[in-house]
XYZ file of C-alpha atoms in Angstrom:
600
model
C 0.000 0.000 0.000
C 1.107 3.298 -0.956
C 2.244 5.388 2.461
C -0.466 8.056 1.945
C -2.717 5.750 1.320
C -2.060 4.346 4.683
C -2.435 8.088 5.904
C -6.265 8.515 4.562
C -6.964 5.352 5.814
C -6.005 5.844 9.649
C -7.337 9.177 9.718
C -10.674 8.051 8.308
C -10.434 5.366 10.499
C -10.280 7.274 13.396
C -13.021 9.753 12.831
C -11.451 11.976 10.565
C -14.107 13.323 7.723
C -12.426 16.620 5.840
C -9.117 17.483 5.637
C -9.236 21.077 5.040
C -5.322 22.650 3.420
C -3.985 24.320 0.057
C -2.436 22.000 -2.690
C 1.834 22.654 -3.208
C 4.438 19.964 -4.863
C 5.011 18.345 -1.426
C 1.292 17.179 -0.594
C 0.398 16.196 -3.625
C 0.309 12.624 -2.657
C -1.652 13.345 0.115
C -4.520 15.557 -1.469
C -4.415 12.520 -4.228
C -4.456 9.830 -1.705
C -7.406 11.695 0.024
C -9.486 11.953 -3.386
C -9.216 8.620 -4.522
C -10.068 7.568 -0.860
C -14.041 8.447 -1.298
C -13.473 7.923 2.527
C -13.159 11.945 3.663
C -14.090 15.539 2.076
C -10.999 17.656 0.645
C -11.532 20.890 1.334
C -9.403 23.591 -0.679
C -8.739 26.896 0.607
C -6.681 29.595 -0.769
C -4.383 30.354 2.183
C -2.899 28.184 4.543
C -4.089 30.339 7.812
C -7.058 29.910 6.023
C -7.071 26.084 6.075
C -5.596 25.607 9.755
C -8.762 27.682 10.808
C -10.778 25.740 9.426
C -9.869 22.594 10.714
C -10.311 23.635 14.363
C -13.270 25.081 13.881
C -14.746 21.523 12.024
C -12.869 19.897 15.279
C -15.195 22.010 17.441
C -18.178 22.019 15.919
C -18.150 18.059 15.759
C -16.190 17.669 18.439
C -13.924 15.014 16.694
C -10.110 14.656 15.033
C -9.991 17.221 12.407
C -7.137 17.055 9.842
C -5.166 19.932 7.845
C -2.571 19.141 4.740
C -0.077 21.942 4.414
C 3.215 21.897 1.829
C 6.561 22.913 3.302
C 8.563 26.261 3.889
C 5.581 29.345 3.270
C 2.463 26.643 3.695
C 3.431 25.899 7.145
C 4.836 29.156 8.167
C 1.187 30.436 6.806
C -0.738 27.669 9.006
C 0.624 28.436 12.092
C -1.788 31.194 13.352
C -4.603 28.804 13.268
C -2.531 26.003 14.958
C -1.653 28.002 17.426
C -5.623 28.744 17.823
C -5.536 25.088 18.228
C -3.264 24.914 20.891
C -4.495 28.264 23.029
C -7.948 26.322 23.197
C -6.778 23.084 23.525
C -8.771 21.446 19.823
C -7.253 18.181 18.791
C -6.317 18.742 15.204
C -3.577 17.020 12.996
C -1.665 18.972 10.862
C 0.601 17.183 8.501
C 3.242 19.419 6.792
C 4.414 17.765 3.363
C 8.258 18.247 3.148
C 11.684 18.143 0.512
C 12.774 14.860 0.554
C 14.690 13.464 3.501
C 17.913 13.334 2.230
C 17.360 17.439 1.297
C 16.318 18.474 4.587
C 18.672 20.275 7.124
C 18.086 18.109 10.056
C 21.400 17.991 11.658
C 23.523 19.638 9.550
C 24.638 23.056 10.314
C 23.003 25.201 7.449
C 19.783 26.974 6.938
C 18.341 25.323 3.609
C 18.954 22.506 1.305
C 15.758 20.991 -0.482
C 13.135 23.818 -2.491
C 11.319 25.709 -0.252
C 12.796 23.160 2.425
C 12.654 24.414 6.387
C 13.019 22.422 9.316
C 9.564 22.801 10.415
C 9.320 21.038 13.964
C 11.135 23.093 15.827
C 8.799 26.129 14.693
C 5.542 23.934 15.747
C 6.978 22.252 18.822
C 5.610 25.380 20.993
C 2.332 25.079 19.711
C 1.730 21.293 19.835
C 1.548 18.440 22.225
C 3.812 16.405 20.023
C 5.724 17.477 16.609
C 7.831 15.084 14.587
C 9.348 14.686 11.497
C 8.634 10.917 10.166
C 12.068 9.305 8.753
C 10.937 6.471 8.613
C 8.406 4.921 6.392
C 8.187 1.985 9.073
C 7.201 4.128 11.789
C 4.493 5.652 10.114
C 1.386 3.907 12.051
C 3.466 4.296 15.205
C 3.437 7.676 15.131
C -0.036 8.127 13.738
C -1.063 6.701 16.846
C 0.613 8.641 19.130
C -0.179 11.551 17.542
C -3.843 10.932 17.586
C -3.895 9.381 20.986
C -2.391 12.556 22.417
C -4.578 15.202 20.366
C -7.583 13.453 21.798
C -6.603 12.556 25.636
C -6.090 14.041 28.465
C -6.034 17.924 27.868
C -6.413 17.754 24.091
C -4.265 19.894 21.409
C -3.163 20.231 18.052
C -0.353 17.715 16.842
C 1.936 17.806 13.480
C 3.380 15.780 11.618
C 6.268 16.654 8.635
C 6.177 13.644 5.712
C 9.247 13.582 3.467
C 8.594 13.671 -0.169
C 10.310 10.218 -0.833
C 8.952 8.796 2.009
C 5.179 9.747 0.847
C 5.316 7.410 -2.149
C 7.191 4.569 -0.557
C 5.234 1.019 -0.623
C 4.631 -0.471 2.986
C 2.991 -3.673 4.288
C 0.448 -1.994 7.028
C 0.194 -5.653 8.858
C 3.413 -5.269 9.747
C 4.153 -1.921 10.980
C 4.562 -1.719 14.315
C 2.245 0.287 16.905
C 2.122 2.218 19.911
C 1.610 1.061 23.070
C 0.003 4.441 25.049
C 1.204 4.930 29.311
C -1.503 4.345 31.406
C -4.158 7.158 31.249
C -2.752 9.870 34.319
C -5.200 9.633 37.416
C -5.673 13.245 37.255
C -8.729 12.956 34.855
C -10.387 11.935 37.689
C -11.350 13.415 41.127
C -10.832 11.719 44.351
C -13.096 11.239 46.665
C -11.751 13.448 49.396
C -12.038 16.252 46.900
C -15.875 15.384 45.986
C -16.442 15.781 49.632
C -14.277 18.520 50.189
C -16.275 20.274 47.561
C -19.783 18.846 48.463
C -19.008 20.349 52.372
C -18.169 23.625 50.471
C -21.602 24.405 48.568
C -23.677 22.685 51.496
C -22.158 26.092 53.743
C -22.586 27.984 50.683
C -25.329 30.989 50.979
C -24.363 32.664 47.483
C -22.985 30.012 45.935
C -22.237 30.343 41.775
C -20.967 28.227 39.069
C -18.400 29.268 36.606
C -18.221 26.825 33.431
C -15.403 27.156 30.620
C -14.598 25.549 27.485
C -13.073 22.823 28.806
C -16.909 21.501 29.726
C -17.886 21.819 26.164
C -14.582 20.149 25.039
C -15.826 17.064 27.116
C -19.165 16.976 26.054
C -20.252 17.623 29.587
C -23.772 19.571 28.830
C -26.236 16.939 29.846
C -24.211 16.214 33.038
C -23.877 20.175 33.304
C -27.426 21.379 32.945
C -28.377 18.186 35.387
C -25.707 19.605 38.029
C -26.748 23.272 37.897
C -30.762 22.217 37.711
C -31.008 19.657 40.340
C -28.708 21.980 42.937
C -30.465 25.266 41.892
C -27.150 26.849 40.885
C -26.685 29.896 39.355
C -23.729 29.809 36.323
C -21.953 32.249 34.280
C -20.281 30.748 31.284
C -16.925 32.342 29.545
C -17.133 33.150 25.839
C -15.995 29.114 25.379
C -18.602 27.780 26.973
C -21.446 30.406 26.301
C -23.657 27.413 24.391
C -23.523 24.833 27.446
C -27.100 26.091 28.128
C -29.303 28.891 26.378
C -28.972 32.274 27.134
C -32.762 32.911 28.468
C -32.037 29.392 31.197
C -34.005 30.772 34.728
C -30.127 30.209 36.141
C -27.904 31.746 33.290
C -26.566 34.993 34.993
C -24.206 35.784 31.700
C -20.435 36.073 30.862
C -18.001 38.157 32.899
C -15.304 39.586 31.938
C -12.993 42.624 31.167
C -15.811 42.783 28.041
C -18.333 41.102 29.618
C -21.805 41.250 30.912
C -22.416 43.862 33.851
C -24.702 41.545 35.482
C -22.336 38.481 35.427
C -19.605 40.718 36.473
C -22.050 40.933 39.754
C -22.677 38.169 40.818
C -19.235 36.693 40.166
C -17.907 39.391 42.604
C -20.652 39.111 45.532
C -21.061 35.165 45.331
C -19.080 33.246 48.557
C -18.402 30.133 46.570
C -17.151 30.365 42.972
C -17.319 26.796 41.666
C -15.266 26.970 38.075
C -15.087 23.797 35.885
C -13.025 24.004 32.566
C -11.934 27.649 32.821
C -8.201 28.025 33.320
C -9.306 31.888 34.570
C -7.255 33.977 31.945
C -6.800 37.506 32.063
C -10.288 38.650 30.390
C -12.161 37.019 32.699
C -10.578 37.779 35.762
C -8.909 41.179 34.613
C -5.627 42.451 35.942
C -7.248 43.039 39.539
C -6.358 39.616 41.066
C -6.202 39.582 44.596
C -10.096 41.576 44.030
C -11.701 38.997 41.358
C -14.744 37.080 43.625
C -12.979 38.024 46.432
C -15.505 37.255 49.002
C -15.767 33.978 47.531
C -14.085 30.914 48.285
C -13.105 29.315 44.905
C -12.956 25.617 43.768
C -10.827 25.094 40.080
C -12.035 22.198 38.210
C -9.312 22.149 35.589
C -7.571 18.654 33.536
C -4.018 20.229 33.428
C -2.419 20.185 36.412
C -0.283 23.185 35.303
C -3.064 25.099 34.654
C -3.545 24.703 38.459
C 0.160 25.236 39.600
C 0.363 28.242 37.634
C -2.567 30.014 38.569
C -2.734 34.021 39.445
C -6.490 33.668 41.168
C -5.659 32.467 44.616
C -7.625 29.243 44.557
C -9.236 27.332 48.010
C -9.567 23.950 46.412
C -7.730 22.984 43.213
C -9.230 19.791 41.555
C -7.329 18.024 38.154
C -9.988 16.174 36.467
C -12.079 16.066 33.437
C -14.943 18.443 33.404
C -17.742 15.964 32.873
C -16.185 13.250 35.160
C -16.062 15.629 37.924
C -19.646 16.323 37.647
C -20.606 12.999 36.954
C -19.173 11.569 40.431
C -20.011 14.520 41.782
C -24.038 14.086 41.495
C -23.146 10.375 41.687
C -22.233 10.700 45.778
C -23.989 13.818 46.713
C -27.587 13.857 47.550
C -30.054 15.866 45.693
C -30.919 17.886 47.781
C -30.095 22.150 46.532
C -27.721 24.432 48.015
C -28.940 26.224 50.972
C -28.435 29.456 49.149
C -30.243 32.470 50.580
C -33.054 34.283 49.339
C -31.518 36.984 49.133
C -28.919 35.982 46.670
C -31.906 34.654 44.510
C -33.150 38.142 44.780
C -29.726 39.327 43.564
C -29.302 37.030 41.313
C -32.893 37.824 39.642
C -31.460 41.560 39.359
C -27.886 40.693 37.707
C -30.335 39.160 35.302
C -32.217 42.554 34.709
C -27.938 43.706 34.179
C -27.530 41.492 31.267
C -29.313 43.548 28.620
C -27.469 45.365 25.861
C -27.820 49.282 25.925
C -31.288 49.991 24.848
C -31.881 50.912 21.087
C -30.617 53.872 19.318
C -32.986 56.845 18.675
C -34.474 56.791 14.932
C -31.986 58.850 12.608
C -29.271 57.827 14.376
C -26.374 55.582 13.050
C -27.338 51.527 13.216
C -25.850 50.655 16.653
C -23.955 47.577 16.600
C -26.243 46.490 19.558
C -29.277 46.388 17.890
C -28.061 44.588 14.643
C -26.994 41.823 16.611
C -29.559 41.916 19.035
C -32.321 41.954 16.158
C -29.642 39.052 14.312
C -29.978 37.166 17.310
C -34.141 37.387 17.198
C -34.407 36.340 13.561
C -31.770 33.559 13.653
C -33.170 29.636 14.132
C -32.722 27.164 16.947
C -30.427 25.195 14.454
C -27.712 28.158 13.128
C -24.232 27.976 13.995
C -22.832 31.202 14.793
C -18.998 31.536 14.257
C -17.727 35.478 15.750
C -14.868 36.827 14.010
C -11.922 37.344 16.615
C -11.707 41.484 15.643
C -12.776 43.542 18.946
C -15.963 45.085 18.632
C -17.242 42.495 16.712
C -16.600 40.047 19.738
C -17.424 42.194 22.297
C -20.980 43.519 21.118
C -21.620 40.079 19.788
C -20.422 38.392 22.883
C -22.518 40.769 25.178
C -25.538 40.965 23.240
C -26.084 37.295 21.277
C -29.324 35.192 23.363
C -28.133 31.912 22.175
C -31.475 29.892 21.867
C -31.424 25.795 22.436
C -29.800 23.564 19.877
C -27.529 27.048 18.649
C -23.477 27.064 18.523
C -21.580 29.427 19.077
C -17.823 29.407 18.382
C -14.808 31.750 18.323
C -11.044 31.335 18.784
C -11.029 32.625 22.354
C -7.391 32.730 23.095
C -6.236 33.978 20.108
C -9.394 36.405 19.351
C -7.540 36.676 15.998
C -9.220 39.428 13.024
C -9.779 37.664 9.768
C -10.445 34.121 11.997
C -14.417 34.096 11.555
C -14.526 33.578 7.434
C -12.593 29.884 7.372
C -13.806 29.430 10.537
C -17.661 29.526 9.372
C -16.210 27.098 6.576
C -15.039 24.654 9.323
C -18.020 24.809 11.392
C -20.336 24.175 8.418
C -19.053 21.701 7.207
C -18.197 19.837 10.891
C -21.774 20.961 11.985
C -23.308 18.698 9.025
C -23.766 22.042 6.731
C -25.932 23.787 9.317
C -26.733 27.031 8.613
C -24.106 29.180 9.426
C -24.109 32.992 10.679
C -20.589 34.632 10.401
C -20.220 37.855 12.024
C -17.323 39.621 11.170
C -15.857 43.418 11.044
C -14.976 45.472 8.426
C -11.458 45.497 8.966
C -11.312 41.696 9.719
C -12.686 40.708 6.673
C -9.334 41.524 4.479
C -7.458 39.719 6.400
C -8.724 36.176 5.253
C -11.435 37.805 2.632
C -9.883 35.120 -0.635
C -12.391 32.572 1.381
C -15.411 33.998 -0.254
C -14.249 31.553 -3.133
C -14.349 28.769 -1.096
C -17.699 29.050 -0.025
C -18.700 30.240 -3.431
C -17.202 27.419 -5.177
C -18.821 24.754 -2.397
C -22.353 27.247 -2.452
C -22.124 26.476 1.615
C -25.088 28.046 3.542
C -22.916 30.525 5.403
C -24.135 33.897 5.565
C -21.559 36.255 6.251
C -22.937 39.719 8.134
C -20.041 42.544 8.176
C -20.488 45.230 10.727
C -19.101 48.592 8.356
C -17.878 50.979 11.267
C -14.762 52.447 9.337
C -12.581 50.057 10.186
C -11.065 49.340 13.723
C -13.219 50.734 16.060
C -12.082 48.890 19.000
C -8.782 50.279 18.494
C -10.114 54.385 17.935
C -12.057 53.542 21.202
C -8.736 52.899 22.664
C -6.956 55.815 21.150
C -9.743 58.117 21.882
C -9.317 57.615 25.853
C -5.624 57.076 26.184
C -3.991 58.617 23.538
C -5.963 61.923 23.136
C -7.669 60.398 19.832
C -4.633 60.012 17.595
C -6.171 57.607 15.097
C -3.337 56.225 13.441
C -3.910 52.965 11.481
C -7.604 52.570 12.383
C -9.398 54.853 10.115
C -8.815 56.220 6.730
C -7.427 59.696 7.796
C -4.315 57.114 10.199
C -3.753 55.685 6.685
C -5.751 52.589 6.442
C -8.779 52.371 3.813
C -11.378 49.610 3.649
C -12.948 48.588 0.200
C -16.880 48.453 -0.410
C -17.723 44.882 0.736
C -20.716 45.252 -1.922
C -19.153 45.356 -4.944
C -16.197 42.597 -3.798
C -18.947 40.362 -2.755
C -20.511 41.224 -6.137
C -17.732 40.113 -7.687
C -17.452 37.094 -5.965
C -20.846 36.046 -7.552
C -22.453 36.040 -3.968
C -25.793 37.498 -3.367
C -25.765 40.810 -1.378
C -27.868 42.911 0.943
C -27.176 45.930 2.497
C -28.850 47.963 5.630
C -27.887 51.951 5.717
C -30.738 52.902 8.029
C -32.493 51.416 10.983
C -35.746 50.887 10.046
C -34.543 48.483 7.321
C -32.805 46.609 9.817
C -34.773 43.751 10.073
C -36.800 43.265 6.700
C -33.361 43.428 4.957
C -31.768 41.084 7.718
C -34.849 38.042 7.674
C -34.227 38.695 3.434
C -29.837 37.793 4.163
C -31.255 35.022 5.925
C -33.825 33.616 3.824
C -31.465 33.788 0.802
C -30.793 29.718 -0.176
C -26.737 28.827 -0.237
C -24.203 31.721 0.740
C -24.884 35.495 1.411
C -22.974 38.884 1.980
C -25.261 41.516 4.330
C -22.818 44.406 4.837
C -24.652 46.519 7.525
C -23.356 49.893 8.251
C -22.898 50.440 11.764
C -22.055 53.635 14.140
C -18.242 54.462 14.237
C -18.248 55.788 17.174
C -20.450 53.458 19.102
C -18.795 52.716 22.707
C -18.700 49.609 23.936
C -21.459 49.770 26.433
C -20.544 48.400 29.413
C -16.228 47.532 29.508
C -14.024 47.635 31.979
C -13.676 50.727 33.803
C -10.497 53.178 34.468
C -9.973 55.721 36.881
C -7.021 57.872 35.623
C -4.049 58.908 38.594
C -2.628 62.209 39.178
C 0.342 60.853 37.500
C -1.774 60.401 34.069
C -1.653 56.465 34.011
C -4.971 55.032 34.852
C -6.011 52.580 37.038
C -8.506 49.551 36.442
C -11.686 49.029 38.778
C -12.640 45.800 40.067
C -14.839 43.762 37.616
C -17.908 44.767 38.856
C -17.634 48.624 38.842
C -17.940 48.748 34.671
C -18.010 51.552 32.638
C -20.771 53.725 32.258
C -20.498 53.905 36.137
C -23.689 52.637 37.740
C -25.517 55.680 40.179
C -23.590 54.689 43.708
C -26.949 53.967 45.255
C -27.731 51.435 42.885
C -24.243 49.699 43.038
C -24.582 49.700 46.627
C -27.994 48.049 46.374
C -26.831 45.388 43.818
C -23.514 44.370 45.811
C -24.657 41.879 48.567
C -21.439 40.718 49.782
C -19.773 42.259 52.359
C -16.674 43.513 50.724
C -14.354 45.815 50.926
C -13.398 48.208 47.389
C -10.217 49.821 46.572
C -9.148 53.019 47.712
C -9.637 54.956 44.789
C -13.157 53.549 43.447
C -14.968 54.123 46.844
């Protein structure tokens, strides 16, 4: 059998249904080997970044082993931004580099190139994967197969690579007798012990404002039944990080909202008054918790669900009781040896809880004749979409933050963004990934102005494929996270974010045109949603460029208080900009807890 035949075979074998990439002299065995299969889906994309996106967002949306084929020197160099946002949110992906062959590569010798295009790719990946190897051995080719599958998919998955040799990809081999991999036993830490289910049980039964806080890691181990059973039978309240935000719809009775430096006011609350902060699969990163750390839930008491022990070592959120285990097997034994019995939260943290709720709500619409705000496309978006859409955000900053803050996922929705990476020009290959992983769901991309150049040559690929992806562009003017910025610390020099810094944006209408896509476009606010239900009832692919307010704020964020020395100084999470009347913030904080100097 033909080596990449072997390839197509195992990766099929194990689950493996596209393999997204970009044709070059060193794959071509590969991309042929895949055709002829009839097994898996090529995908073609016209940029490598492109491609790597792709496949982690198919890897998330069906929450299996998704594949990319890139060719050596500039195709790998070009994947690496969406390995890395493989690796920042832990997706198991393969990505298998073709390279020169191996007797033109420079491995161990003491020179920079030999073979065309030739570069010694693994130690470039090694950072970004949980194993990276160049095969030179045509023997070894099921061995490491295996062990890079088996360590994309267990434990705390990740992206692996794998760089094939020309000569090598051509060679014939016997596949009953290569030899395998034998996998270590599977760490204990997946698992919780028992001391720790009871340590945590005693914690919530003394709980009186007790709140869960769930992360990505519980969608990446398909933990939402055993989630939603948790929260529901121990009347919990939850917040969910941008990962996790489609555990549970966004209208649940105990859904109090996302938190965050960008986040929801009303999550923000309750995070900071509750006295027990449960958190399974968040590794608390720095937008969640902001910079503040010794003040984030600080009258709480915090347990850290987390499957990398590192993640726990290395934590800047001084945690009560850390707990390495799987998301969904810590619940599982959880409810499996405590009674049913609820929390004995007080009523007075429902009542709290039932105003962080009222906190949630975007800022209310904009006056008629003013500019479209942001808020109300996506809020009206959100209102027309169905309970079966996929909804893939762009990683450019206002698009994430209004979407993040204002989106009301319904039941059966996904939602999906690189969080970790938040990278502009993600959310086009991304909505190719997720359609096809998702079964070709309908698929809303949301995307910004300025983050739809940077990966914009992937309107071909969804025009060539006529995928049901409709792509909605928020037209601001370009970066308007960045002028928001600029506006309050650098007395509004807008370089690089708007035309007069020196950076132009095209009219998405007439590229889309000449794409061959259908396009709609909304200029005023009563058109909003007429022309928005029209985007969406349009059969295959769509463009909707809607022109939104350049100088909308982001409505609430993270509030400053500027020193006499002219730096500026963050609040605590709860205390977001626009600044609540005192009385009211009073009112809504329940805990007992002391502020900072300088934001009493």
């Amino acid at each position: 059998m033909k080596l990449t035949d072997y390839v197509i075979r195992f990766l099929a074998d194990h689950g493996v249904t596209h393999v997204f990439g970009l044709t070059g002299g060193a794959v071509v065995h590969l991309f042929d080997s895949a055709n002829r299969s009839g097994r898996v889906q090529t995908v073609f994309h016209h940029h490598e970044q492109a491609a790597a996106f792709a496949a982690q967002a198919c890897a998330r949306a069906n929450r299996r082993l998704a594949a990319c084929f890139v060719t050596t020197g500039p195709g790998v160099t070009n994947a690496i931004t969406g390995l890395a946002a493989a690796w920042l949110d832990s997706v198991p992906c393969i990505y298998i580099s073709g390279q020169t062959r191996l007797a033109h590569t420079t491995r161990g010798k003491k020179i920079r190139q030999l073979g065309t295009q030739q570069l010694d790719v693994i130690p470039l990946v090694q950072s970004l994967t949980k194993y990276a190897v160049m095969v030179e051995d045509a023997r070894s080719i099921r061995q490491e197969l295996e062990k890079a599958v088996h360590l994309a998919t267990t434990g705390r998955p990740g992206p692996v690579w794998l760089d094939l040799p020309l000569d090598l990809q051509w060679t014939d081999i016997d596949p009953d007798t290569l030899p395998g991999f034998t996998p270590d036993a599977e760490p204990a830490a997946s698992s919780p012990t028992s001391q720790q289910i009871a340590a945590c049980a005693e914690l919530l039964a003394h709980a009186r404002r007790p709140l869960v806080l769930a992360g990505y890691g519980a969608v990446r181990a398909m933990a939402q039944r055993a989630f939603t059973d948790f929260v529901e039978r121990l009347e919990l309240p939850f917040v969910t990080t941008w990962g996790a935000v489609d555990l549970l719809p966004t209208h649940h009775p105990l859904n109090l909202g996302r938190p965050g430096i960008a986040g929801q006011r009303g999550a923000n609350l309750a995070v900071q008054n509750c006295d027990l902060l449960l958190v399974i699969g968040s590794h608390l990163n720095i937008p969640v918790t902001g910079t503040m750390f010794q003040s984030f839930a600080r009258s709480a008491k915090i347990v850290m669900v987390d499957i990398d022990p590192e993640e726990l070592a290395e934590r800047t959120i001084p945690v009560h009781l850390p707990i390495a285990a799987d998301a969904r097997v810590f619940i599982e034994q959880f409810l499996a040896a405590t009674p049913a019995a609820p929390a004995p939260q007080s009523d007075e943290w429902r009542d709290a809880c039932a105003g962080y709720k009222r906190h949630l709500v975007p800022p209310p619409p904009a006056a008629a004749g003013d500019p479209i705000s942001p808020y109300d496309y996506v809020r009206t978006l959100s209102e027309l979409s169905a309970e079966n859409d996929v909804v893939v955000v762009d990683g450019g900053g206002t698009n994430v933050y209004v979407s993040f803050q204002t989106f009301a996922l319904k039941a059966g929705q996904r939602m999906i963004l690189s969080t970790g990476l938040c990278s502009m020009g993600s959310g086009l290959p991304e909505a190719i990934g997720a359609c096809y992983g998702s079964g070709l769901r309908r698929t809303l991309c949301l995307s910004g102005d300025g983050s739809m150049q940077l990966n914009i040559q992937e309107l071909q690929t969804i025009v060539h494929h006529q995928l049901p992806i409709k792509i909605f562009i928020s037209a601001n003017g370009g970066y308007l996270s960045i002028r928001q910025t600029q506006k309050e610390f650098l007395a509004g020099n807008y370089v690089g974010s708007r035309d007069e810094g020196g950076m132009s944006l095209p009219d998405y209408t007439r590229v889309a045109t000449a794409y061959g896509l259908p396009v709609f476009e909304i200029k005023e606010q009563a058109d909003l949603r007429e022309i928005l239900q029209s985007a969406l009832a349009q059969p295959g692919p769509a463009v909707c460029v809607v022109h939104t307010s350049p100088v909308q704020e982001l409505i609430p964020r993270q509030g400053f208080d500027r020193r006499a020395d002219g730096t500026f100084a963050p609040r605590p999470l709860e205390d977001m900009a626009p600044f609540l009347d005192r009385g009211e913030f009073a009112e809504l904080n329940v805990a007992s807890q002391p502020l900072p100097a300088h934001v009493r």
